[in-house]
Amino acid sequence: MAKLEEANNLNNAINKEVESLEVERLNHNFGFTQILKDINFSIKKGEVLSVVGPSGGGKTTLMHLCANLLDVEEGSIKNSFTSSAFAFQEARLLPWKNVIDNISLGLIAKGTKANIAKKMSEEIALKFGLEEEDFDKFPKDLSGGMKQRVSFARALVVEPSLLFLDEPFSALDIGLKMELQAHLIQMVKEKNLTILFITHDLMEAIRLSDKILLLEADPGHIIKEFTYDLAQESRDDKFVYNQTAKILQDETIINTFELQGIGFK
Ligand SMILES: Nc1ncnc2c1ncn2[C@@H]1O[C@H](COP(=O)(O)OP(=O)(O)O)[C@@H](O)[C@H]1O
Ligand SMILES: [Mg+2]
């Protein structure tokens, strides 16, 4: 028994080592329009990688391809992460399920017993700033911010190895945005969570990422990458503002976001 356990642990350790997402020579068209062109990158376990670029540049399409929500037509995506979860800009909750039942969806799908799933969901709901009196509420009775808390709790309660985030903070006020970002940073540190983060917000990308890929539009392709070595939990506002100011001087950023002549130069 002890031997078996040892072997399992070793297996887990090896799996952790090799977990990665590798995107190679990826192209994507919708109809006759090329949306993505020659995309190459990889994400390793524990890494936060952001894809930043203007609206309509193909970021969501890229994420859908990586998350296997869309078929790869040209090039390859190899994903060896053992599990994944999503959170989107809209919370996408099931309207006929209450807060706790929405959060426990993934656990139930994984076969977790109902009473254990309920307990885990309640714990994470509290952690994400929901209150006991909210547990029985249905999505129609929740504010936008509360819905987004539920959406994050639902994605993270299953302890995914890889988390896909598509502009999850875009509709949130600054306080809630920073609170949820802090939760993510903590989970990256404590659980070695890996994140593919899609955003058009440079500042939030700088707060969260180990690496930022800049995606230029028409067709979407990576034109530059920025790497940040300082641990996320050590990045204060000053670091984020300074780095954002620095990046906004970058010629490639100015051109990609079409910032010429609007005061950043
Ligand atoms: N299912 C689809 N069919 C056709 N065109 C699409 C589809 N999804 C997205 N597009 C188009 O692809 C381009 C990139 O969209 P998207 O990946 O959503 O960009 P982003 O997330 O960067 O704003 C846009 O021009 C969009 O209209
Ligand atoms: Mg999008």
PDB file of N, CA and C and ligand atoms in Angstrom, residues 56 58-61 89 166-167 198, ligand 2:
ATOM      1  N   GLY A  56     -11.535  42.702 -31.033  1.00  0.00           N
ATOM      2  CA  GLY A  56     -11.700  42.181 -32.388  1.00  0.00           C
ATOM      3  C   GLY A  56     -10.416  41.576 -32.935  1.00  0.00           C
ATOM      4  N   GLY A  58      -8.925  38.812 -32.041  1.00  0.00           N
ATOM      5  CA  GLY A  58      -8.882  37.345 -32.071  1.00  0.00           C
ATOM      6  C   GLY A  58      -8.528  36.701 -30.734  1.00  0.00           C
ATOM      7  N   LYS A  59      -8.568  37.474 -29.639  1.00  0.00           N
ATOM      8  CA  LYS A  59      -8.186  36.938 -28.333  1.00  0.00           C
ATOM      9  C   LYS A  59      -9.138  35.830 -27.873  1.00  0.00           C
ATOM     10  N   THR A  60     -10.439  36.102 -27.983  1.00  0.00           N
ATOM     11  CA  THR A  60     -11.417  35.097 -27.542  1.00  0.00           C
ATOM     12  C   THR A  60     -11.339  33.851 -28.419  1.00  0.00           C
ATOM     13  N   THR A  61     -11.154  34.069 -29.710  1.00  0.00           N
ATOM     14  CA  THR A  61     -11.006  32.930 -30.628  1.00  0.00           C
ATOM     15  C   THR A  61      -9.806  32.074 -30.201  1.00  0.00           C
ATOM     16  N   GLN A  89     -16.332  37.043 -19.278  1.00  0.00           N
ATOM     17  CA  GLN A  89     -16.738  38.409 -18.959  1.00  0.00           C
ATOM     18  C   GLN A  89     -18.153  38.426 -18.371  1.00  0.00           C
ATOM     19  N   ASP A 166     -11.359  34.888 -19.678  1.00  0.00           N
ATOM     20  CA  ASP A 166     -11.568  35.786 -20.819  1.00  0.00           C
ATOM     21  C   ASP A 166     -12.190  37.091 -20.320  1.00  0.00           C
ATOM     22  N   GLU A 167     -11.375  38.089 -20.134  1.00  0.00           N
ATOM     23  CA  GLU A 167     -11.795  39.418 -19.672  1.00  0.00           C
ATOM     24  C   GLU A 167     -12.769  39.340 -18.492  1.00  0.00           C
ATOM     25  N   ILE A 198      -6.952  36.464 -20.799  1.00  0.00           N
ATOM     26  CA  ILE A 198      -7.207  37.309 -21.955  1.00  0.00           C
ATOM     27  C   ILE A 198      -7.723  38.653 -21.473  1.00  0.00           C
TER      28      ILE A 198
HETATM   29 MG    MG B   2     -12.995  38.748 -26.633  1.00  0.00          MG
END
